[in-house]
mmCIF file of C-alpha atoms in Angstrom:
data_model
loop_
_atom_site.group_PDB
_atom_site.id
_atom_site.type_symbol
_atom_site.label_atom_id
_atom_site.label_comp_id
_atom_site.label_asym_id
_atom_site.label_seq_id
_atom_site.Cartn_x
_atom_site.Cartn_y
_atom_site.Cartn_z
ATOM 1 C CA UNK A 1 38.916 95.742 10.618
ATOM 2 C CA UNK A 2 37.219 95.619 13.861
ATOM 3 C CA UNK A 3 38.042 93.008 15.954
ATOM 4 C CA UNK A 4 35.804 91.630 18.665
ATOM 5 C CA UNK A 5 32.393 92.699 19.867
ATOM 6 C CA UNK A 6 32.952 96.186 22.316
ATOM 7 C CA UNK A 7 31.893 95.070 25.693
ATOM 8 C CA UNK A 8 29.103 97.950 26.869
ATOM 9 C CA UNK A 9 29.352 99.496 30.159
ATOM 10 C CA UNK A 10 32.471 97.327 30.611
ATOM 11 C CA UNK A 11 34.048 98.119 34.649
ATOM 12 C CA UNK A 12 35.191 94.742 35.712
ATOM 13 C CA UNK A 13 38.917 96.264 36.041
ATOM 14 C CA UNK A 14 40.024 99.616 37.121
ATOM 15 C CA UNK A 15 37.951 99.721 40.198
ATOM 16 C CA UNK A 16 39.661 101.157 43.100
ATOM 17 C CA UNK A 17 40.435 99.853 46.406
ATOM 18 C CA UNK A 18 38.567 101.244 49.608
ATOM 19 C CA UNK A 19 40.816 103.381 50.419
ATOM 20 C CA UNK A 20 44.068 104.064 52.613
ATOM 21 C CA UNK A 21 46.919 106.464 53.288
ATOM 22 C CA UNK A 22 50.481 105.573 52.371
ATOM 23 C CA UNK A 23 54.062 107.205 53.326
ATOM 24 C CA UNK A 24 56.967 106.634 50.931
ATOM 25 C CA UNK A 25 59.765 107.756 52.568
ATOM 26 C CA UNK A 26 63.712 106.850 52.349
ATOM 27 C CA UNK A 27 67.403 108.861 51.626
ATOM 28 C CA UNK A 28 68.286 110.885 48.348
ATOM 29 C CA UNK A 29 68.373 109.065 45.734
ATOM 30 C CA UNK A 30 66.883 105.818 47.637
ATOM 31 C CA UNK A 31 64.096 105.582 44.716
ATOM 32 C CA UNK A 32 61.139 107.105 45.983
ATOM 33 C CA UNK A 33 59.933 108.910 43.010
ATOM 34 C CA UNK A 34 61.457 106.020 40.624
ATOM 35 C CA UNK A 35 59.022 103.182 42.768
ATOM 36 C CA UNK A 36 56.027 105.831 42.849
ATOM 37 C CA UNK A 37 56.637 106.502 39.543
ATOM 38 C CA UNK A 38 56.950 102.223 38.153
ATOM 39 C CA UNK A 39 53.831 101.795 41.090
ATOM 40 C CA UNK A 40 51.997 104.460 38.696
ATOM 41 C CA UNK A 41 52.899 102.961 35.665
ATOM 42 C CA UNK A 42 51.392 99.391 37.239
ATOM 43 C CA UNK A 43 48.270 101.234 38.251
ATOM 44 C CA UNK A 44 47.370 103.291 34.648
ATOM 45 C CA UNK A 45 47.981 99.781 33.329
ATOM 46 C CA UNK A 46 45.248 97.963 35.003
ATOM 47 C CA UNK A 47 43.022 100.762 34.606
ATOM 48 C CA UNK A 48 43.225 102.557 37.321
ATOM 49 C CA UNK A 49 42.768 106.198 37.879
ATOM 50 C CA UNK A 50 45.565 108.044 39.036
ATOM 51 C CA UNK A 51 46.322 112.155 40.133
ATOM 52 C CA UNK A 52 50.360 113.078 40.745
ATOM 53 C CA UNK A 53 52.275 116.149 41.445
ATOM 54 C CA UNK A 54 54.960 114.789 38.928
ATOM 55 C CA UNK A 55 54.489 114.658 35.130
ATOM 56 C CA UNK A 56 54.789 111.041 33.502
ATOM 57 C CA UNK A 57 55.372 110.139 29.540
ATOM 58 C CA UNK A 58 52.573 106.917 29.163
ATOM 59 C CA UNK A 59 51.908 104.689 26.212
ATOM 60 C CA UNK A 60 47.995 103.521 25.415
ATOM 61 C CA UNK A 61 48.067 99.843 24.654
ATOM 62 C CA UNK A 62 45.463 97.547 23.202
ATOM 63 C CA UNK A 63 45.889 93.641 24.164
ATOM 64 C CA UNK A 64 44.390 92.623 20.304
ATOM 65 C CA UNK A 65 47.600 94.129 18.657
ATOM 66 C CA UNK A 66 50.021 91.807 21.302
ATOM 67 C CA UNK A 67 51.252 89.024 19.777
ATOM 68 C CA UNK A 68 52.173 87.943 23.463
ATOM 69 C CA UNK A 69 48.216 88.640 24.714
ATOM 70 C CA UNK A 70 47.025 86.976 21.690
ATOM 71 C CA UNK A 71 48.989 84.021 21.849
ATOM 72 C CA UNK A 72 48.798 83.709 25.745
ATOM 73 C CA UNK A 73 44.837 84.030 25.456
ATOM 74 C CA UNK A 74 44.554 81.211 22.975
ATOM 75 C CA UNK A 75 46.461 78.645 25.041
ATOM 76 C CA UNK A 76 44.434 79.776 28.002
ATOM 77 C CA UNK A 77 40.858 79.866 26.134
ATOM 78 C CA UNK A 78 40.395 83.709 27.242
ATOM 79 C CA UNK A 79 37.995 85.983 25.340
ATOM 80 C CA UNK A 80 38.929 89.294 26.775
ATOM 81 C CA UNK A 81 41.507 92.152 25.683
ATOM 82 C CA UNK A 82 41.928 95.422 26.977
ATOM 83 C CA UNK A 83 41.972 98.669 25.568
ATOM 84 C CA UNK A 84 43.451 100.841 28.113
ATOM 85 C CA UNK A 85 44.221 105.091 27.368
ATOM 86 C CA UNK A 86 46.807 104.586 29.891
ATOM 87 C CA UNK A 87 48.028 108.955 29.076
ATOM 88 C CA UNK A 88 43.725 109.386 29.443
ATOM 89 C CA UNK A 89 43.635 107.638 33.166
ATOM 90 C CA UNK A 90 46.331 109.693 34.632
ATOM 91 C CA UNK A 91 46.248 113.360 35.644
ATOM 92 C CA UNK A 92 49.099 115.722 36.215
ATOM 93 C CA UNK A 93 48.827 117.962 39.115
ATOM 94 C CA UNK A 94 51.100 121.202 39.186
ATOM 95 C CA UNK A 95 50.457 122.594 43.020
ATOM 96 C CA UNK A 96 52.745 125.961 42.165
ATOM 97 C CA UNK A 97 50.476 127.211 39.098
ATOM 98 C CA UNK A 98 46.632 125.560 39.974
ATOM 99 C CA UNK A 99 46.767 123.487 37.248
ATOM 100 C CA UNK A 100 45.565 119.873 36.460
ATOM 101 C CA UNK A 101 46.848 118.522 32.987
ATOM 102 C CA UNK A 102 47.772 122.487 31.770
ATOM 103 C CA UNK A 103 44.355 123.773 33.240
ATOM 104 C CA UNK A 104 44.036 126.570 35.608
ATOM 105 C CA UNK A 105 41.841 124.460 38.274
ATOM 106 C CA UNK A 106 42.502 125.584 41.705
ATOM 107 C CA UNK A 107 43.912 128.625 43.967
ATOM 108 C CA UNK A 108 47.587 127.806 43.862
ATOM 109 C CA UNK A 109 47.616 128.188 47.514
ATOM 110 C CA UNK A 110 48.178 125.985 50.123
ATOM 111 C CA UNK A 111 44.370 125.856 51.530
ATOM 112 C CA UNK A 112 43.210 126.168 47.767
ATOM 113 C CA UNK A 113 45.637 122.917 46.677
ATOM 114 C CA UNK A 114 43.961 120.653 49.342
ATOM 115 C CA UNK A 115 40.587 121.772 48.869
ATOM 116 C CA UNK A 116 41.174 120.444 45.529
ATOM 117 C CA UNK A 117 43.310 116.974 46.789
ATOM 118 C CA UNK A 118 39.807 116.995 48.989
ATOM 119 C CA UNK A 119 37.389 116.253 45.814
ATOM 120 C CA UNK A 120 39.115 113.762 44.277
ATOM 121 C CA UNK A 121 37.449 110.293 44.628
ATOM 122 C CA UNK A 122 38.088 106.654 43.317
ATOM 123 C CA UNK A 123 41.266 107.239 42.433
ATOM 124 C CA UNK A 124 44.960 106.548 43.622
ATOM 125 C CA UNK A 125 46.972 110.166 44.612
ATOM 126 C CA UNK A 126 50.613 110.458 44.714
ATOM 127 C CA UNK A 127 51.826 113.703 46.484
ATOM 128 C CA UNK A 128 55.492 114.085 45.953
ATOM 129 C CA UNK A 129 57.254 117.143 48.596
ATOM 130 C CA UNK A 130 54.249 115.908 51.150
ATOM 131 C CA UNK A 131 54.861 118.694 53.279
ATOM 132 C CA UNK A 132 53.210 120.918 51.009
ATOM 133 C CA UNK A 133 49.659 119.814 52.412
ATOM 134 C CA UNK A 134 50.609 118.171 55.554
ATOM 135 C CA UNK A 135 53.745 120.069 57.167
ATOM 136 C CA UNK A 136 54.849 118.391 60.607
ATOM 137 C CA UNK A 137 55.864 122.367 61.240
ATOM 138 C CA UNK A 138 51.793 123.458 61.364
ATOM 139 C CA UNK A 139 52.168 122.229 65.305
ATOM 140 C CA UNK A 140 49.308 120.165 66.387
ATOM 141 C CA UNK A 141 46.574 121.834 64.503
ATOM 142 C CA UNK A 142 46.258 120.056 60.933
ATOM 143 C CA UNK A 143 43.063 121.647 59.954
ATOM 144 C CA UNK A 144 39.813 120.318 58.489
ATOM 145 C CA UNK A 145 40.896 119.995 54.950
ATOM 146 C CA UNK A 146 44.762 117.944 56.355
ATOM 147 C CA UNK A 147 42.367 115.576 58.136
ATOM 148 C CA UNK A 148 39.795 114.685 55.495
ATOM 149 C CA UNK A 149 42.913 114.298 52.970
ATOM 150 C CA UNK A 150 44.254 111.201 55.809
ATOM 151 C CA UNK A 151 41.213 110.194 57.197
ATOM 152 C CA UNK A 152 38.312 110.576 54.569
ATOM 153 C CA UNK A 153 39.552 107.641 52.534
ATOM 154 C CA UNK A 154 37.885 105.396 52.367
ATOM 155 C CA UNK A 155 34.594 106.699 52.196
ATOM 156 C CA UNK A 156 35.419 108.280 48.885
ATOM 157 C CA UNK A 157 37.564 105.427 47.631
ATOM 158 C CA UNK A 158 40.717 107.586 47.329
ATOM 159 C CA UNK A 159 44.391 106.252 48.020
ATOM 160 C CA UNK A 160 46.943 108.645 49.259
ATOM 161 C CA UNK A 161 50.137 107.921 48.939
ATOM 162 C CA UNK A 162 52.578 110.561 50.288
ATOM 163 C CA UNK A 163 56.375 111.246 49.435
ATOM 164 C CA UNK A 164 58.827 112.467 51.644
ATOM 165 C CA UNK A 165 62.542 112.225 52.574
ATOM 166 C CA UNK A 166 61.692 111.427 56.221
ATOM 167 C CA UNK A 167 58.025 110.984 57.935
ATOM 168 C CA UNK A 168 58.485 112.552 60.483
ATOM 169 C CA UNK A 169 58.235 116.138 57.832
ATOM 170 C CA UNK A 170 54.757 114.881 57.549
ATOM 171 C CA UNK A 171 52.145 116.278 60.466
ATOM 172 C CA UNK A 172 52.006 113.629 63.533
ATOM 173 C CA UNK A 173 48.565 113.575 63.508
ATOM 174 C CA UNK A 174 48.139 111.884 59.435
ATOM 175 C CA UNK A 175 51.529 110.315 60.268
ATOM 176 C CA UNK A 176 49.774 108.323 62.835
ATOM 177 C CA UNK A 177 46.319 107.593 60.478
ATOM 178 C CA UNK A 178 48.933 106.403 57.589
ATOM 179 C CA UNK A 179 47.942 102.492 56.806
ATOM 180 C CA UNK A 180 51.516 101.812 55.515
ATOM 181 C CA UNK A 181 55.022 103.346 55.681
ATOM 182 C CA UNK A 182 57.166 102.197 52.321
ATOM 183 C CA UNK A 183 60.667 102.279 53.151
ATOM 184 C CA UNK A 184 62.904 102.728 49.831
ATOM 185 C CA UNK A 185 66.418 102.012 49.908
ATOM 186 C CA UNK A 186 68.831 101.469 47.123
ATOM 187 C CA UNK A 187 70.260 97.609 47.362
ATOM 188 C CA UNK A 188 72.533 97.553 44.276
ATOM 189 C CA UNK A 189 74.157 99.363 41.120
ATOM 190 C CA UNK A 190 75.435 96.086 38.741
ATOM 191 C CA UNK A 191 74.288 95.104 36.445
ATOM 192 C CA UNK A 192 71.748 98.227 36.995
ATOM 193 C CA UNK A 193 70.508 100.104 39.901
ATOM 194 C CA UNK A 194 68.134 98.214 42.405
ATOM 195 C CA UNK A 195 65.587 99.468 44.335
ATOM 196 C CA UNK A 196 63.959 97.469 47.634
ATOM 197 C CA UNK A 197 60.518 98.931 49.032
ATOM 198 C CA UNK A 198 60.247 97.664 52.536
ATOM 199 C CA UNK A 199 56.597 97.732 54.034
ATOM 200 C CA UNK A 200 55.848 98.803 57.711
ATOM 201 C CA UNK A 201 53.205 99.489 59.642
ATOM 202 C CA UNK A 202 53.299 99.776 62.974
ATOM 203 C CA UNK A 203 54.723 102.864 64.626
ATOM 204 C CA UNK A 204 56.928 103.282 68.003
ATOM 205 C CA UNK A 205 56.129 106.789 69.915
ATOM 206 C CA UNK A 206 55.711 109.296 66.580
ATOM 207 C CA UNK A 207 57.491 107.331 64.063
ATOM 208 C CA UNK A 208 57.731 104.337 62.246
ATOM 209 C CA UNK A 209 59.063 101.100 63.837
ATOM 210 C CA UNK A 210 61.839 99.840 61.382
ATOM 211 C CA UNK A 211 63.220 97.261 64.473
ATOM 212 C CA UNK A 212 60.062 94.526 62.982
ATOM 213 C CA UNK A 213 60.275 92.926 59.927
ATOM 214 C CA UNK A 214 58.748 94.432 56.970
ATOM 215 C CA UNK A 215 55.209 92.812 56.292
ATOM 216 C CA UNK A 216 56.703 92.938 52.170
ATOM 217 C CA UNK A 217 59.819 93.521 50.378
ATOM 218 C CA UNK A 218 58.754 94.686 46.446
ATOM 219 C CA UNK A 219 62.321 95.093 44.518
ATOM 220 C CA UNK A 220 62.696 97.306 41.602
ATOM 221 C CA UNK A 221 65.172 96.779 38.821
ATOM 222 C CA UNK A 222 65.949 100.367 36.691
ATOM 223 C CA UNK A 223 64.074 100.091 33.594
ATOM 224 C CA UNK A 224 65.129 103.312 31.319
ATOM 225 C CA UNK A 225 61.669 103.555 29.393
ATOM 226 C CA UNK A 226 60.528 104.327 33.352
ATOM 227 C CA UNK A 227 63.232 106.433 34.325
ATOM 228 C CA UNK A 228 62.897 108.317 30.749
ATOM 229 C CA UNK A 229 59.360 108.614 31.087
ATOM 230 C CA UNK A 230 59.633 111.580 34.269
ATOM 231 C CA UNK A 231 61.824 114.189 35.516
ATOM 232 C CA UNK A 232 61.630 113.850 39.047
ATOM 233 C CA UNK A 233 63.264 117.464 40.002
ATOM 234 C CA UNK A 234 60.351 118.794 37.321
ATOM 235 C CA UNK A 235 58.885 121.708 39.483
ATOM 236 C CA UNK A 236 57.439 124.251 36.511
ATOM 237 C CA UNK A 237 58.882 125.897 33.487
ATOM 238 C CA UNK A 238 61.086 128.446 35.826
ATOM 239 C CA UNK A 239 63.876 130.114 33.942
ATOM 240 C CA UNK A 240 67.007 130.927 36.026
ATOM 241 C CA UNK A 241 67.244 134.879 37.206
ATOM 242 C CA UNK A 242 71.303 134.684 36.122
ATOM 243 C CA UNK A 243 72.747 133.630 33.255
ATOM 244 C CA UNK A 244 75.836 131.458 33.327
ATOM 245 C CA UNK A 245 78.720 131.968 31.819
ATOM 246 C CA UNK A 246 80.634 128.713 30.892
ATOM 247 C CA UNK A 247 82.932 128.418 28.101
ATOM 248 C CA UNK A 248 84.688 124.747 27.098
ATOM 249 C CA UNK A 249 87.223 124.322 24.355
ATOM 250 C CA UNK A 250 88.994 120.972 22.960
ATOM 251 C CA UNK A 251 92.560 120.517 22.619
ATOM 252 C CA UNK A 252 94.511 118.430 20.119
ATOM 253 C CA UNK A 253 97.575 116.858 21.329
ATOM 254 C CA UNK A 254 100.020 119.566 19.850
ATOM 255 C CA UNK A 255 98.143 122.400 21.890
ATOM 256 C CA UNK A 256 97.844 120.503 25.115
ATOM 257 C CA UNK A 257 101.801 120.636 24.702
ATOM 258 C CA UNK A 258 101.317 124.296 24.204
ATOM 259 C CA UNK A 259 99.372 125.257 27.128
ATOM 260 C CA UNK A 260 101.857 123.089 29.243
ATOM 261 C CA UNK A 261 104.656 124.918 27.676
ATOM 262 C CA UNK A 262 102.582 128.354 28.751
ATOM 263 C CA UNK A 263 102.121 127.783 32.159
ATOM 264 C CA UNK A 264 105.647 126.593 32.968
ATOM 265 C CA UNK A 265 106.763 129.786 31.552
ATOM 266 C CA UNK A 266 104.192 131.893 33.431
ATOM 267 C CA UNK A 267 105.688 130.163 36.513
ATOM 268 C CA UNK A 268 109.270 130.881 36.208
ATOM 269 C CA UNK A 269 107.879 134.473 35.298
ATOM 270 C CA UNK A 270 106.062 135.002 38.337
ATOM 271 C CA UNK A 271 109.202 133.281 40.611
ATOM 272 C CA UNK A 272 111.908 135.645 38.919
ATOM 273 C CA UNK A 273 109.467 138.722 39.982
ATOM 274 C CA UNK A 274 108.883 137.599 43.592
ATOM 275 C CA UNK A 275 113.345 136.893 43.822
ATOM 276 C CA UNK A 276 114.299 140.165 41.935
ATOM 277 C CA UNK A 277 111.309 141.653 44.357
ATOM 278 C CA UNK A 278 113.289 140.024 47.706
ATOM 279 C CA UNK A 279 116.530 141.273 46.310
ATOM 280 C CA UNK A 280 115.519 144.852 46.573
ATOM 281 C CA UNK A 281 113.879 144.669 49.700
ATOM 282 C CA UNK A 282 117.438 143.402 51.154
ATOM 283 C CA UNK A 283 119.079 145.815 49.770
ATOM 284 C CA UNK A 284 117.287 149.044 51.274
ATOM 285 C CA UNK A 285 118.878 149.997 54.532
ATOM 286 C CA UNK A 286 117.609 150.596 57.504
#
């Protein structure tokens, strides 16, 4: 049964913002990708439109079969519920092969990846390994495609949010265009990991200036349907070019004792050869 009259030409959500250019940056295993990725989740959710160079397992959802939404809308005298094809809104971006959700779509080279990044429009990117398209090691020449990526938007009503171990890998010149530095750091393991994103944005010669206080503090708790749903060291279907050889065995009590048993003897083996060897060497004269 179909419930509810389908709104036509619905857009009231899902519309993007006007635009601006984001660096999250923090230590190994500070939860970059793990905030990108929940900040992703967040987005698809409210029907936005969102590009990545990670992949990400999302769930559709429709508010009329929440007992929570219906419940909640009742109390609150709300007509609306959302359909949302949360897998639909977001796009997987794979920089090493050209492809966009499996699809050869682009030169998979560096000046054919951002000539791509460089159509995109209302829509929220996430570039993880942001040195890719903007490497602080290009000098001071970014090129026309680096700049449009930074600057151009929000003419086109694109976010860019770039991910990096350190901003100063990214090139000075977007570095100092970025609206907001995101500072991860990891602020506790018990009961479960926690995440704190720290917001910045003002800068102090090339870099960011961590001295003022952060304009927000977001905190992330580990959820493991988030942390299930991406692989953040995916980088391609690459097989390794050596085999390994690893071999591992279990050992019941009585052969434990036996391997003991084995390498004690090896031992006074190997100590009676190196005496009877001295002996002999003693014994030679000179």
């Amino acid at each position: 049964m179909q419930l509810g009259q389908k709104i036509k030409d619905f857009d009231e959500i899902g519309q993007p913002d006007e635009g601006s250019a984001n660096i999250y940056y923090g230590l190994i295993r500070s939860g970059k990708t793990y905030g990108a990725t929940a900040d992703i989740v967040e987005n698809v959710r409210r029907g936005e439109l969102v590009y990545a160079t990670w992949p990400i397992k999302l769930e559709a959802f429709d508010d009329r079969n929440s007992l929570f939404m219906i419940i909640k809308n009742i109390i609150f005298w709300k007509k609306l519920f959302y359909k949302i094809n949360c897998p639909a809104n977001f796009h997987y971006i794979n920089a090493e092969k050209g492809e966009v959700d499996g699809v050869a779509t682009f030169n998979p080279t560096p000046k054919g990846y951002i000539e791509y990044l460089n159509q995109l429009n209302h829509c929220i990117l996430y570039i993880d390994e942001a040195w890719r398209v903007i490497d602080s090691y290009k000098g001071t020449y970014i090129g026309d495609e680096g700049r449009n990526l930074i600057l151009v938007t929000g003419h086109k009503y694109r976010t860019v949010n770039l991910i990096t171990q350190r901003p100063t890998a990214v090139h000075v010149s977007a570095r100092g265009n970025c609206n907001r530095f995101y500072k991860f750091v990891k602020i506790g393991t018990w009961p479960v990991p926690r995440f704190a994103r720290y917001e910045f944005q003002e800068m102090i010669g090339e870099t960011v200036d961590e001295t003022k206080d952060p304009i927000s503090v977001k905190t992330y708790w580990l959820s493991k349907k988030i942390a299930n749903s991406y692989n953040s060291h995916y980088y391609g279907e690459l097989n390794p070019l050596h085999e390994k050889e690893v071999e591992a065995y279990k050992l019941t009590f009585k052969e434990k004792i036996i391997a003991l048993g084995q390498i004690l003897r090896d031992t006074l083996v190997r100590h009676k050869a190196v005496d009877t060897s001295h002996a002999r060497i003693q014994s030679v004269p000179f």
